[in-house]
């Protein structure tokens, strides 16, 4: 994914040596052509796997997840970050967000996550893995099987991959760009 690395180098901005902002093509303004190419690569890496549903978490995971769902011709469900009063039967878990420095309740309706589901999780970033682990917990509560987890950007130095693998050692994790470090606010790729 040389195109992704190039865009991150050109347009990415670092904060506090731990946050990477890619607001001009992923997190605020979205470049649909780039997003589509990223989604094609995610779909390619999971081709042949027994997956029937894409799961993501609002808000920034929705765009890549919808493109992946479109390419793989699968439904997309997004986990909500607040408890909607209009959903009757929910599964919920608590997730800590280090970027916002607060915890929130992650919620999904039982109507859209079942024990027959084989899930591919799609998100924009993997940092400490809290969002991914929260989504795994929701799948576990529903009895759904997590087949794979995919991220546009993984910040390796924050250890999310290890935490996910400790929870489900066999899960396939794919990240399109892996950042080794942001020391001195310089982006170092793996
Ligand atoms: P984690 O739960 O793995 O610690 O963090 C993942 C979530 O936090 C992602 O859904 C993403 O929205 C947000 N996040 C984590 N690190 C970054 C970052 O460096 N930049 C941006 N824009 N979002 C991040």
PDB file of C-alpha atoms and ligand atoms in Angstrom:
ATOM      1  CA  UNK A   1       0.000   0.000   0.000  1.00  0.00           C
ATOM      2  CA  UNK A   2       2.632   2.466  -1.157  1.00  0.00           C
ATOM      3  CA  UNK A   3      -0.091   4.976  -2.138  1.00  0.00           C
ATOM      4  CA  UNK A   4      -1.350   5.063   1.458  1.00  0.00           C
ATOM      5  CA  UNK A   5       2.132   5.545   2.919  1.00  0.00           C
ATOM      6  CA  UNK A   6       2.785   8.346   0.437  1.00  0.00           C
ATOM      7  CA  UNK A   7      -0.457  10.118   1.385  1.00  0.00           C
ATOM      8  CA  UNK A   8       0.321   9.752   5.091  1.00  0.00           C
ATOM      9  CA  UNK A   9       3.830  11.161   4.514  1.00  0.00           C
ATOM     10  CA  UNK A  10       2.476  14.079   2.467  1.00  0.00           C
ATOM     11  CA  UNK A  11      -0.657  14.941   4.422  1.00  0.00           C
ATOM     12  CA  UNK A  12      -0.408  13.333   7.875  1.00  0.00           C
ATOM     13  CA  UNK A  13       0.212  15.476  10.946  1.00  0.00           C
ATOM     14  CA  UNK A  14       1.485  14.197  14.292  1.00  0.00           C
ATOM     15  CA  UNK A  15       0.495  15.350  17.743  1.00  0.00           C
ATOM     16  CA  UNK A  16       2.220  14.590  21.043  1.00  0.00           C
ATOM     17  CA  UNK A  17       4.168  11.758  19.365  1.00  0.00           C
ATOM     18  CA  UNK A  18       1.074   9.531  19.669  1.00  0.00           C
ATOM     19  CA  UNK A  19      -1.760  10.855  17.473  1.00  0.00           C
ATOM     20  CA  UNK A  20      -1.646  10.889  13.705  1.00  0.00           C
ATOM     21  CA  UNK A  21      -4.118  13.191  11.970  1.00  0.00           C
ATOM     22  CA  UNK A  22      -5.181  12.239   8.471  1.00  0.00           C
ATOM     23  CA  UNK A  23      -8.137  14.594   8.315  1.00  0.00           C
ATOM     24  CA  UNK A  24      -7.674  15.538   4.668  1.00  0.00           C
ATOM     25  CA  UNK A  25      -8.475  12.063   3.267  1.00  0.00           C
ATOM     26  CA  UNK A  26      -9.805   9.761   6.039  1.00  0.00           C
ATOM     27  CA  UNK A  27     -11.063  11.396   9.236  1.00  0.00           C
ATOM     28  CA  UNK A  28     -12.754  14.628   8.237  1.00  0.00           C
ATOM     29  CA  UNK A  29     -12.622  15.113   4.503  1.00  0.00           C
ATOM     30  CA  UNK A  30     -12.856  11.725   2.779  1.00  0.00           C
ATOM     31  CA  UNK A  31     -11.235  10.930  -0.542  1.00  0.00           C
ATOM     32  CA  UNK A  32     -13.643   8.339  -1.998  1.00  0.00           C
ATOM     33  CA  UNK A  33     -11.226   7.167  -4.709  1.00  0.00           C
ATOM     34  CA  UNK A  34      -8.497   6.503  -2.147  1.00  0.00           C
ATOM     35  CA  UNK A  35     -10.972   4.967   0.297  1.00  0.00           C
ATOM     36  CA  UNK A  36     -12.246   2.646  -2.426  1.00  0.00           C
ATOM     37  CA  UNK A  37      -8.701   1.452  -3.204  1.00  0.00           C
ATOM     38  CA  UNK A  38      -8.036   0.830   0.483  1.00  0.00           C
ATOM     39  CA  UNK A  39     -11.274  -1.122   0.759  1.00  0.00           C
ATOM     40  CA  UNK A  40     -10.341  -3.208  -2.300  1.00  0.00           C
ATOM     41  CA  UNK A  41      -7.086  -4.152  -0.587  1.00  0.00           C
ATOM     42  CA  UNK A  42      -8.910  -5.123   2.627  1.00  0.00           C
ATOM     43  CA  UNK A  43     -11.404  -7.208   0.621  1.00  0.00           C
ATOM     44  CA  UNK A  44      -8.515  -8.879  -1.240  1.00  0.00           C
ATOM     45  CA  UNK A  45      -6.779  -9.863   2.010  1.00  0.00           C
ATOM     46  CA  UNK A  46      -9.943 -11.546   3.331  1.00  0.00           C
ATOM     47  CA  UNK A  47     -11.106 -13.115   0.053  1.00  0.00           C
ATOM     48  CA  UNK A  48     -12.037 -16.745   0.497  1.00  0.00           C
ATOM     49  CA  UNK A  49     -12.826 -16.352   4.202  1.00  0.00           C
ATOM     50  CA  UNK A  50     -16.235 -17.359   5.441  1.00  0.00           C
ATOM     51  CA  UNK A  51     -17.553 -13.846   6.232  1.00  0.00           C
ATOM     52  CA  UNK A  52     -21.199 -12.755   6.063  1.00  0.00           C
ATOM     53  CA  UNK A  53     -21.140  -9.337   7.734  1.00  0.00           C
ATOM     54  CA  UNK A  54     -18.914  -6.281   8.130  1.00  0.00           C
ATOM     55  CA  UNK A  55     -18.848  -4.673  11.553  1.00  0.00           C
ATOM     56  CA  UNK A  56     -17.410  -1.261  12.380  1.00  0.00           C
ATOM     57  CA  UNK A  57     -17.686   1.444  15.020  1.00  0.00           C
ATOM     58  CA  UNK A  58     -18.880   4.995  14.471  1.00  0.00           C
ATOM     59  CA  UNK A  59     -17.833   7.388  13.211  1.00  0.00           C
ATOM     60  CA  UNK A  60     -14.601   7.076  11.225  1.00  0.00           C
ATOM     61  CA  UNK A  61     -14.914   3.335  10.629  1.00  0.00           C
ATOM     62  CA  UNK A  62     -18.140   3.722   8.676  1.00  0.00           C
ATOM     63  CA  UNK A  63     -16.680   5.035   5.418  1.00  0.00           C
ATOM     64  CA  UNK A  64     -14.098   2.270   4.876  1.00  0.00           C
ATOM     65  CA  UNK A  65     -16.560  -0.363   6.146  1.00  0.00           C
ATOM     66  CA  UNK A  66     -19.241   0.675   3.637  1.00  0.00           C
ATOM     67  CA  UNK A  67     -16.778   0.457   0.748  1.00  0.00           C
ATOM     68  CA  UNK A  68     -15.598  -2.984   1.929  1.00  0.00           C
ATOM     69  CA  UNK A  69     -19.224  -4.100   2.287  1.00  0.00           C
ATOM     70  CA  UNK A  70     -19.994  -2.842  -1.201  1.00  0.00           C
ATOM     71  CA  UNK A  71     -17.013  -4.660  -2.721  1.00  0.00           C
ATOM     72  CA  UNK A  72     -17.639  -7.917  -0.787  1.00  0.00           C
ATOM     73  CA  UNK A  73     -21.423  -7.529  -1.253  1.00  0.00           C
ATOM     74  CA  UNK A  74     -22.077  -7.884   2.465  1.00  0.00           C
ATOM     75  CA  UNK A  75     -24.193  -5.911   4.933  1.00  0.00           C
ATOM     76  CA  UNK A  76     -22.450  -3.389   7.172  1.00  0.00           C
ATOM     77  CA  UNK A  77     -23.389  -2.839  10.817  1.00  0.00           C
ATOM     78  CA  UNK A  78     -21.909  -0.017  12.835  1.00  0.00           C
ATOM     79  CA  UNK A  79     -21.623  -0.092  16.605  1.00  0.00           C
ATOM     80  CA  UNK A  80     -22.983   3.081  18.170  1.00  0.00           C
ATOM     81  CA  UNK A  81     -21.182   5.116  20.792  1.00  0.00           C
ATOM     82  CA  UNK A  82     -24.240   6.031  22.829  1.00  0.00           C
ATOM     83  CA  UNK A  83     -27.307   4.185  24.077  1.00  0.00           C
ATOM     84  CA  UNK A  84     -30.182   5.063  21.718  1.00  0.00           C
ATOM     85  CA  UNK A  85     -33.553   5.048  23.511  1.00  0.00           C
ATOM     86  CA  UNK A  86     -35.269   3.717  20.383  1.00  0.00           C
ATOM     87  CA  UNK A  87     -33.379   0.401  20.275  1.00  0.00           C
ATOM     88  CA  UNK A  88     -35.108  -2.148  22.494  1.00  0.00           C
ATOM     89  CA  UNK A  89     -32.788  -5.141  22.746  1.00  0.00           C
ATOM     90  CA  UNK A  90     -29.148  -4.204  22.854  1.00  0.00           C
ATOM     91  CA  UNK A  91     -25.754  -5.630  23.595  1.00  0.00           C
ATOM     92  CA  UNK A  92     -23.372  -3.165  25.177  1.00  0.00           C
ATOM     93  CA  UNK A  93     -19.863  -2.829  26.516  1.00  0.00           C
ATOM     94  CA  UNK A  94     -17.597  -0.078  27.834  1.00  0.00           C
ATOM     95  CA  UNK A  95     -14.739   1.190  25.680  1.00  0.00           C
ATOM     96  CA  UNK A  96     -11.991   3.616  26.634  1.00  0.00           C
ATOM     97  CA  UNK A  97     -10.990   6.172  24.025  1.00  0.00           C
ATOM     98  CA  UNK A  98      -7.447   7.388  24.512  1.00  0.00           C
ATOM     99  CA  UNK A  99      -7.807  10.124  21.891  1.00  0.00           C
ATOM    100  CA  UNK A 100     -10.740  11.629  23.795  1.00  0.00           C
ATOM    101  CA  UNK A 101      -9.525  10.472  27.223  1.00  0.00           C
ATOM    102  CA  UNK A 102     -12.925   9.155  28.294  1.00  0.00           C
ATOM    103  CA  UNK A 103     -14.921   5.935  28.311  1.00  0.00           C
ATOM    104  CA  UNK A 104     -18.155   5.414  26.400  1.00  0.00           C
ATOM    105  CA  UNK A 105     -20.807   2.742  26.027  1.00  0.00           C
ATOM    106  CA  UNK A 106     -20.592   0.881  22.722  1.00  0.00           C
ATOM    107  CA  UNK A 107     -23.980  -0.469  21.678  1.00  0.00           C
ATOM    108  CA  UNK A 108     -25.358  -2.742  18.983  1.00  0.00           C
ATOM    109  CA  UNK A 109     -28.886  -3.999  18.495  1.00  0.00           C
ATOM    110  CA  UNK A 110     -29.429  -7.753  18.929  1.00  0.00           C
ATOM    111  CA  UNK A 111     -31.389  -7.513  15.691  1.00  0.00           C
ATOM    112  CA  UNK A 112     -28.181  -7.037  13.703  1.00  0.00           C
ATOM    113  CA  UNK A 113     -25.645  -9.325  15.430  1.00  0.00           C
ATOM    114  CA  UNK A 114     -26.368 -13.053  15.754  1.00  0.00           C
ATOM    115  CA  UNK A 115     -24.720 -16.326  16.712  1.00  0.00           C
ATOM    116  CA  UNK A 116     -24.730 -17.314  13.020  1.00  0.00           C
ATOM    117  CA  UNK A 117     -22.629 -14.277  12.010  1.00  0.00           C
ATOM    118  CA  UNK A 118     -19.034 -14.502  10.774  1.00  0.00           C
ATOM    119  CA  UNK A 119     -17.628 -11.019  11.159  1.00  0.00           C
ATOM    120  CA  UNK A 120     -14.972  -8.903   9.487  1.00  0.00           C
ATOM    121  CA  UNK A 121     -14.254  -5.822  11.634  1.00  0.00           C
ATOM    122  CA  UNK A 122     -13.099  -2.696   9.757  1.00  0.00           C
ATOM    123  CA  UNK A 123     -11.789   0.478  11.401  1.00  0.00           C
ATOM    124  CA  UNK A 124      -9.641   3.455  10.534  1.00  0.00           C
ATOM    125  CA  UNK A 125      -6.994   3.111  13.283  1.00  0.00           C
ATOM    126  CA  UNK A 126      -5.604   0.456  15.589  1.00  0.00           C
ATOM    127  CA  UNK A 127      -3.898   2.068  18.578  1.00  0.00           C
ATOM    128  CA  UNK A 128      -4.220   0.368  22.005  1.00  0.00           C
ATOM    129  CA  UNK A 129      -6.952  -1.949  20.726  1.00  0.00           C
ATOM    130  CA  UNK A 130      -9.739  -0.847  23.077  1.00  0.00           C
ATOM    131  CA  UNK A 131     -12.315  -0.271  20.321  1.00  0.00           C
ATOM    132  CA  UNK A 132     -11.464  -3.603  18.679  1.00  0.00           C
ATOM    133  CA  UNK A 133     -11.616  -5.466  21.993  1.00  0.00           C
ATOM    134  CA  UNK A 134     -14.972  -3.811  22.782  1.00  0.00           C
ATOM    135  CA  UNK A 135     -16.353  -4.973  19.428  1.00  0.00           C
ATOM    136  CA  UNK A 136     -14.989  -8.480  20.082  1.00  0.00           C
ATOM    137  CA  UNK A 137     -16.840  -8.437  23.407  1.00  0.00           C
ATOM    138  CA  UNK A 138     -20.107  -7.547  21.616  1.00  0.00           C
ATOM    139  CA  UNK A 139     -19.523 -10.414  19.152  1.00  0.00           C
ATOM    140  CA  UNK A 140     -18.811 -12.745  22.057  1.00  0.00           C
ATOM    141  CA  UNK A 141     -22.053 -11.702  23.791  1.00  0.00           C
ATOM    142  CA  UNK A 142     -23.974 -12.376  20.549  1.00  0.00           C
ATOM    143  CA  UNK A 143     -22.177 -15.694  19.953  1.00  0.00           C
ATOM    144  CA  UNK A 144     -20.870 -14.360  16.613  1.00  0.00           C
ATOM    145  CA  UNK A 145     -17.481 -15.463  15.239  1.00  0.00           C
ATOM    146  CA  UNK A 146     -14.772 -12.855  14.632  1.00  0.00           C
ATOM    147  CA  UNK A 147     -13.074 -13.986  11.414  1.00  0.00           C
ATOM    148  CA  UNK A 148     -10.828 -11.005  10.886  1.00  0.00           C
ATOM    149  CA  UNK A 149      -9.935  -7.458  11.863  1.00  0.00           C
ATOM    150  CA  UNK A 150      -8.706  -4.819   9.455  1.00  0.00           C
ATOM    151  CA  UNK A 151      -7.379  -1.328   9.941  1.00  0.00           C
ATOM    152  CA  UNK A 152      -6.276   1.364   7.549  1.00  0.00           C
ATOM    153  CA  UNK A 153      -3.485   2.503   9.895  1.00  0.00           C
ATOM    154  CA  UNK A 154      -1.961   0.600  12.808  1.00  0.00           C
ATOM    155  CA  UNK A 155       0.235   2.403  15.320  1.00  0.00           C
ATOM    156  CA  UNK A 156       2.341  -0.577  16.268  1.00  0.00           C
ATOM    157  CA  UNK A 157       4.039   1.142  19.203  1.00  0.00           C
ATOM    158  CA  UNK A 158       0.736   1.307  21.123  1.00  0.00           C
ATOM    159  CA  UNK A 159       0.405  -2.489  21.279  1.00  0.00           C
ATOM    160  CA  UNK A 160      -3.189  -3.030  20.102  1.00  0.00           C
ATOM    161  CA  UNK A 161      -2.294  -6.052  17.957  1.00  0.00           C
ATOM    162  CA  UNK A 162      -0.796  -7.938  20.922  1.00  0.00           C
ATOM    163  CA  UNK A 163      -3.851  -7.215  23.044  1.00  0.00           C
ATOM    164  CA  UNK A 164      -6.205  -8.487  20.329  1.00  0.00           C
ATOM    165  CA  UNK A 165      -4.105 -11.632  19.821  1.00  0.00           C
ATOM    166  CA  UNK A 166      -4.093 -12.316  23.549  1.00  0.00           C
ATOM    167  CA  UNK A 167      -7.906 -12.287  23.424  1.00  0.00           C
ATOM    168  CA  UNK A 168      -8.273 -14.302  20.163  1.00  0.00           C
ATOM    169  CA  UNK A 169      -4.907 -15.840  19.155  1.00  0.00           C
ATOM    170  CA  UNK A 170      -6.150 -17.166  15.821  1.00  0.00           C
ATOM    171  CA  UNK A 171      -7.758 -14.011  14.456  1.00  0.00           C
ATOM    172  CA  UNK A 172      -6.381 -12.605  11.181  1.00  0.00           C
ATOM    173  CA  UNK A 173      -5.325  -8.966  11.616  1.00  0.00           C
ATOM    174  CA  UNK A 174      -4.545  -6.862   8.547  1.00  0.00           C
ATOM    175  CA  UNK A 175      -3.338  -3.257   8.602  1.00  0.00           C
ATOM    176  CA  UNK A 176      -2.684  -1.384   5.368  1.00  0.00           C
ATOM    177  CA  UNK A 177      -0.004   0.895   6.843  1.00  0.00           C
ATOM    178  CA  UNK A 178       1.923   0.122  10.011  1.00  0.00           C
ATOM    179  CA  UNK A 179       3.519   3.028  11.871  1.00  0.00           C
ATOM    180  CA  UNK A 180       6.463   1.997  14.043  1.00  0.00           C
ATOM    181  CA  UNK A 181       6.725   5.273  15.869  1.00  0.00           C
ATOM    182  CA  UNK A 182       5.965   8.992  15.957  1.00  0.00           C
ATOM    183  CA  UNK A 183       9.051  10.074  17.933  1.00  0.00           C
ATOM    184  CA  UNK A 184       9.750  13.800  17.496  1.00  0.00           C
ATOM    185  CA  UNK A 185       6.470  13.842  15.539  1.00  0.00           C
ATOM    186  CA  UNK A 186       8.205  12.114  12.615  1.00  0.00           C
ATOM    187  CA  UNK A 187       6.253   9.266  11.019  1.00  0.00           C
ATOM    188  CA  UNK A 188       8.322   6.073  10.916  1.00  0.00           C
ATOM    189  CA  UNK A 189       6.783   3.178   8.967  1.00  0.00           C
ATOM    190  CA  UNK A 190       7.478  -0.476   9.579  1.00  0.00           C
TER     191      UNK A 190
HETATM  192  P1  LIG B   1      -7.807   2.120  20.120  1.00  0.00           P
HETATM  193  O1  LIG B   1      -9.164   1.754  20.642  1.00  0.00           O
HETATM  194  O2  LIG B   1      -7.201   1.023  19.262  1.00  0.00           O
HETATM  195  O3  LIG B   1      -6.885   2.628  21.181  1.00  0.00           O
HETATM  196  O4  LIG B   1      -8.027   3.358  19.155  1.00  0.00           O
HETATM  197  C1  LIG B   1      -8.762   3.181  17.990  1.00  0.00           C
HETATM  198  C2  LIG B   1      -9.779   4.257  17.796  1.00  0.00           C
HETATM  199  O5  LIG B   1      -9.311   5.524  18.242  1.00  0.00           O
HETATM  200  C3  LIG B   1     -10.046   4.363  16.313  1.00  0.00           C
HETATM  201  O6  LIG B   1     -11.405   4.005  16.097  1.00  0.00           O
HETATM  202  C4  LIG B   1      -9.783   5.809  15.954  1.00  0.00           C
HETATM  203  O7  LIG B   1     -10.993   6.459  15.654  1.00  0.00           O
HETATM  204  C5  LIG B   1      -9.176   6.439  17.178  1.00  0.00           C
HETATM  205  N1  LIG B   1      -7.720   6.678  17.025  1.00  0.00           N
HETATM  206  C6  LIG B   1      -6.718   6.065  17.669  1.00  0.00           C
HETATM  207  N2  LIG B   1      -5.528   6.597  17.355  1.00  0.00           N
HETATM  208  C7  LIG B   1      -5.781   7.556  16.448  1.00  0.00           C
HETATM  209  C8  LIG B   1      -4.930   8.452  15.727  1.00  0.00           C
HETATM  210  O8  LIG B   1      -3.702   8.491  15.854  1.00  0.00           O
HETATM  211  N3  LIG B   1      -5.551   9.314  14.875  1.00  0.00           N
HETATM  212  C9  LIG B   1      -6.903   9.318  14.686  1.00  0.00           C
HETATM  213  N4  LIG B   1      -7.404  10.186  13.812  1.00  0.00           N
HETATM  214  N5  LIG B   1      -7.737   8.487  15.362  1.00  0.00           N
HETATM  215  C10 LIG B   1      -7.174   7.611  16.226  1.00  0.00           C
END
